[in-house]
Structure formats: structure tokens, C-alpha cells
Amino acid sequence: MTDTLEITPALPIPEFLVGEVRSKLAYVDETIRKAEVAISGNRITLHLEQAVDAALEAELTAKVQRVVTAMVKGAFKPKVQVLEDYLDRPVLYAEDPNTELLQRGEMHQETNGVYTLGPLVTRLMEYFEAQFLDLADSFGAPPYRFPTLIPAQYLQRVDYFRAFPHSLTFVTHLREDLDVIDSFSQHAACDEHGLNTAPDSFSKIQALLSPAVCYHLYFALADKPLPGGKLAATSVGNCFRYESSNLVSLERLWNFTMREVIFVGPKEYVLDNRETARNRMRDVFERIGLAYRVESANDPFFIGEFRKQAAFQSAFQLKYEIRARLPFKDSTLAVGSYNYHQDFFGRSLNITLEDGSPAHTGCVAFGLERMAYAFLAQFGFDVEQWPAEVRQAVKK
Amino acid sequence: MVASDLVDRVRSLLAEAFELPVDGIPPDLEFGGIKQWDSMGHMEIMLRLEAEFGIELDTELIRQLTSIPEIVAYIEEKEK
């Protein structure tokens, strides 16, 4: 019996895939508490919730090898393109902000990946939100409000289930059945794993918690010509991506807030605006003095889709991430992204331009919690030392 | 290999990938020219090219090889 499992991957994991494979291992089995992949790519270590016997060990090993083979075999090596590199900007702080955030009551964990935030973090988020609203204004992008729930049928129509099944968060309710509801009201109780209610008490899944903001706009525009031939819009919303044991402090939340500026129209309109947005945000980050880099990236597609979809995104430069420096761990964190979806949503949802061709779409998206977190990781908690405009904003 | 043979070989590869008759694949076809040659169709072609011609493609080549003439020119160059 062992609670740590060492596995030699069936194929050596190239360095550019080490992080992607490690993050996917969290979904291999519920017994895995933490997974590590050596940077050499030749060793995987699984830390398990409890000791397992030889049979379960063999089963876990086989599942891990499935992940490795699916992701590594025939993987296309990405060529990372760096558009901006300001990682060497001086920072004021090198400590782990989590310690201070907890001590100050600025961060309180409700459950894995779900946090309430205190006034300092909230005001910082509001400061960044104001910058993103200015960006939206500069494009004349009016505000929209979108729901937190999204119909299952919507996500099916854009093939989300195949691309990101691991990160979905489902919404349900008790079935319309008096006995079921009575029984629930009398017997429902939680243990450390959750509610004790039988799964058949719940309705079929009709809705999920929305994983992104812009999808709602695309569905509102579906199955008709795009009015005026082009559109800019902005919205902010709660987004949900379940990341299992990869959920870590404010760096990786299950429930987070995303502000998006969204463009729909001809290819050139979308690409030009994405580039203009990047240039305008570069000025904002320069004013603040944020240490960051903008580089090509890919979405965290699930294992079966990863190889092809990630390579396509990378090849056609569809996604660039704003990666802010985290000095305390000598690492970076994606705080936003500049995205171009080509005509994927236009074709999938039948959003047409005047000539009948499918509309192209793109968005720039910012994670507000991550922005505040990265700022605190670089500038610390002594507000007097902060850049003047941030200091003034949080003191209002 | 004569250039026209190579064009036909690539056309056959695309036809198999897209489950279409070879006649449905014109020799100058490019990405987006038919609905099957979309993003996922493109990646399917890239995987099949690697297997068929024993080549290794990186993301820069994936972006470049977006038409039959470009694919043929690249393979011809590799096979010189």
C-alpha cells in the first residue's frame, strides 16, 4: 500500500508540455491530491488522498499513461511569440501576498477556489475595472449585462463540452416531485464531501454556470445578420471554471470575475481592434509600472482535443496572454488575454455579415481578482508606496 | 516524384481526411475553400502530412501550409 505513486511516463514529456500535462493529471482520479511532473519530463509523482493497493495503483498508472500518450504523441512544438516584455520592471515587493491577505482578512476561503474579498482587494479590482471601462469607452463599446447561468444547449452548440469538459460547473435543482422535496427538506445534510442527497433527486442539467462572458453576446446575435455589420460591446460577469486540485488562492479560482471588451464583424475590424486594445493597455500598464509580458498562448483544452486545438491556436496566433510577474515565486500569472476566434462563432451560430459570410469575433478579457493579486504581489501592502493614481483610487 | 504526382498524392490525402471524392479537391484548394477545411480539418491534414511524408511540423509551418500549392512546394523542398 502506498500514498505516493512514482510513474515513468510511457513517452518522455517535452518541456513545453510539462505544465499542461501536470494540470490535466488532477482530473485523472479523485484519489489524486496533487500531481507533479519533473521538468525533465521523465517522472510523474502522484500524491494520493489515501494509500492504495496494487490493483488501484495499476489502474491509476494506466490512466496516467493514457493522458501522457494522448497529449505527447505527435505533439506540435509551439513557437512562443512575445509581443511585449516588461518583466524586468522594478517591483516593490517579493513576499508571498497570500500570508498578508489572510492576516488582514482580505481573503477568506469559503470552499476550494471560492473566496470572499476584503475592501483593499475590492477597491483594487474597482481601480482595474475603471481602466478596462475606459478601454471599452475608447471603442464606443456599450455595456451589456449577461446572466451567470448559461443553457446547456448553448455550450453544446459551440462544442464546449468536447473542448473543456473537465472545467464545467453544472446547475441543477430538485425534481418537481413532492416526495423528493419532502425527503430533501428532512434529510439533507452535508459532510466534508458535500450534500448527502441521492443524485436521482436532482433534475436533468438544463443550465451551467457560465465559463466566459462573451458567449452570451454571440448567442444574442445568433441566426441573423449582424446589425450594422460590426459591433463592439463590453460586459463583466462571474465566470466558473472548475480546476480541481489546481485551484490555488486568487491565482486560480473556481468562481472569478471577468471583464471583456468584445468585437464582432469582418476579420480586419476584429484584428485591428484587438491590436489597438493591446496598445492602449500597454500604456495603462506602463503608467502603473506593472511588470508583465504578452506572449502567445493556448486555452486549456482537454486531453482528447488538446493536441490539435492548442497547436492551431498557437500556429494562427489566436490568443495572447498578459502574464504578470509574481516575484515571490519567480513565475508569471495570466491576468488577461487578447483573443481572436476567426469565424468560429460566426459559423457555429450563423452570425452573418452583409455579404452573407460568417462574422469574425474576438475579445480582450481581464481577470479582475488576478489583476489585483498580481498588483499586490508586485507592489505589496504599503499603499503609500503605490503609484499615485492607484493610491488615490483605493483611498476614495 | 513528378510534381503532378505529388499534387495528386496531397489531393488524395485531403480527400481521405475530409471523406470526399478526390474530384472534390481542386489542386489549388486553400484553407477555408471548402467547409471541411476549417481549423480542425487543417490540423487533421497536418497530422496526416506528418505520417504520410515522415516530416515534423511546428506551429510556424502549420500557419504557412494553408493551400495545396504551399504544401506541395514544402514537401518538394524537403525531398530535394
Short mmCIF file of N, CA and C in Angstrom, two decimals, chain A residues 74-79 305 307-309 311-312 314-317 342 344 347, chain B residues 31 35 38-40 42-44 46-47 50 57-60 62-64 66:
data_model
loop_
_atom_site.label_atom_id
_atom_site.label_comp_id
_atom_site.label_asym_id
_atom_site.label_seq_id
_atom_site.Cartn_x
_atom_site.Cartn_y
_atom_site.Cartn_z
N GLY A 74 2.88 12.85 -31.00
CA GLY A 74 2.59 13.71 -32.15
C GLY A 74 2.34 15.16 -31.79
N ALA A 75 2.74 15.57 -30.59
CA ALA A 75 2.51 16.97 -30.18
C ALA A 75 3.29 17.92 -31.08
N PHE A 76 2.65 19.01 -31.43
CA PHE A 76 3.33 20.03 -32.22
C PHE A 76 4.02 21.00 -31.26
N LYS A 77 5.28 21.27 -31.54
CA LYS A 77 6.00 22.18 -30.66
C LYS A 77 5.56 23.62 -30.95
N PRO A 78 5.07 24.33 -29.92
CA PRO A 78 4.64 25.71 -30.19
C PRO A 78 5.82 26.65 -30.29
N LYS A 79 5.68 27.65 -31.14
CA LYS A 79 6.69 28.70 -31.20
C LYS A 79 6.12 29.89 -30.44
N GLU A 305 -8.71 16.79 -27.17
CA GLU A 305 -8.73 17.91 -28.11
C GLU A 305 -7.44 18.73 -28.06
N ARG A 307 -4.11 18.37 -28.41
CA ARG A 307 -3.02 18.39 -29.37
C ARG A 307 -3.37 19.25 -30.59
N LYS A 308 -4.54 19.02 -31.16
CA LYS A 308 -4.89 19.74 -32.38
C LYS A 308 -5.30 21.19 -32.11
N GLN A 309 -6.16 21.36 -31.13
CA GLN A 309 -6.71 22.71 -30.90
C GLN A 309 -5.64 23.67 -30.40
N ALA A 311 -2.42 23.47 -30.83
CA ALA A 311 -1.47 23.76 -31.91
C ALA A 311 -2.06 24.75 -32.90
N PHE A 312 -3.34 24.62 -33.18
CA PHE A 312 -3.97 25.55 -34.13
C PHE A 312 -3.98 26.97 -33.56
N SER A 314 -2.00 28.21 -31.40
CA SER A 314 -0.64 28.71 -31.36
C SER A 314 -0.18 29.11 -32.77
N ALA A 315 -0.44 28.24 -33.74
CA ALA A 315 0.02 28.50 -35.10
C ALA A 315 -0.58 29.77 -35.68
N PHE A 316 -1.86 29.98 -35.43
CA PHE A 316 -2.54 31.12 -36.06
C PHE A 316 -2.64 32.33 -35.13
N GLN A 317 -1.88 32.28 -34.04
CA GLN A 317 -1.75 33.43 -33.13
C GLN A 317 -3.11 33.96 -32.72
N GLN A 342 -11.39 33.80 -35.07
CA GLN A 342 -11.68 33.70 -36.51
C GLN A 342 -13.20 33.73 -36.70
N PHE A 344 -15.19 31.21 -36.08
CA PHE A 344 -15.74 30.03 -35.41
C PHE A 344 -17.16 30.28 -34.89
N ARG A 347 -19.69 31.08 -37.78
CA ARG A 347 -20.15 29.89 -38.49
C ARG A 347 -21.04 29.02 -37.61
N PHE B 31 -7.10 26.71 -47.42
CA PHE B 31 -7.80 26.75 -46.13
C PHE B 31 -9.07 27.59 -46.27
N LYS B 35 -15.93 23.81 -46.68
CA LYS B 35 -16.26 23.93 -45.25
C LYS B 35 -15.48 22.92 -44.40
N ASP B 38 -11.58 23.58 -42.19
CA ASP B 38 -11.64 24.60 -41.13
C ASP B 38 -10.48 24.33 -40.18
N SER B 39 -10.54 24.90 -38.99
CA SER B 39 -9.40 24.79 -38.09
C SER B 39 -9.08 23.33 -37.75
N MET B 40 -10.11 22.57 -37.39
CA MET B 40 -9.85 21.18 -37.03
C MET B 40 -9.50 20.34 -38.25
N HIS B 42 -7.87 21.47 -40.74
CA HIS B 42 -6.48 21.83 -41.03
C HIS B 42 -5.52 21.00 -40.18
N MET B 43 -5.85 20.87 -38.89
CA MET B 43 -4.96 20.10 -38.02
C MET B 43 -4.96 18.61 -38.41
N GLU B 44 -6.10 18.14 -38.87
CA GLU B 44 -6.16 16.74 -39.32
C GLU B 44 -5.23 16.55 -40.52
N MET B 46 -2.55 18.33 -41.17
CA MET B 46 -1.17 18.43 -40.71
C MET B 46 -0.69 17.09 -40.11
N LEU B 47 -1.56 16.46 -39.32
CA LEU B 47 -1.20 15.16 -38.73
C LEU B 47 -0.98 14.11 -39.82
N GLU B 50 2.32 14.64 -41.66
CA GLU B 50 3.46 14.13 -40.89
C GLU B 50 3.60 12.62 -41.07
N LEU B 57 6.22 18.84 -38.28
CA LEU B 57 5.77 20.22 -38.49
C LEU B 57 5.71 20.96 -37.15
N ASP B 58 6.16 22.21 -37.16
CA ASP B 58 5.98 23.03 -35.96
C ASP B 58 4.84 24.03 -36.24
N THR B 59 4.54 24.85 -35.24
CA THR B 59 3.36 25.71 -35.39
C THR B 59 3.55 26.77 -36.49
N GLU B 60 4.80 27.13 -36.76
CA GLU B 60 5.03 28.12 -37.82
C GLU B 60 4.66 27.51 -39.18
N ILE B 62 2.59 25.06 -39.60
CA ILE B 62 1.13 24.85 -39.61
C ILE B 62 0.42 26.11 -40.13
N ARG B 63 0.97 27.25 -39.79
CA ARG B 63 0.38 28.51 -40.24
C ARG B 63 0.66 28.74 -41.72
N GLN B 64 1.82 28.27 -42.18
CA GLN B 64 2.21 28.54 -43.58
C GLN B 64 1.53 27.61 -44.59
N THR B 66 -1.17 26.44 -45.86
CA THR B 66 -2.62 26.61 -45.88
C THR B 66 -3.22 26.49 -47.28
#
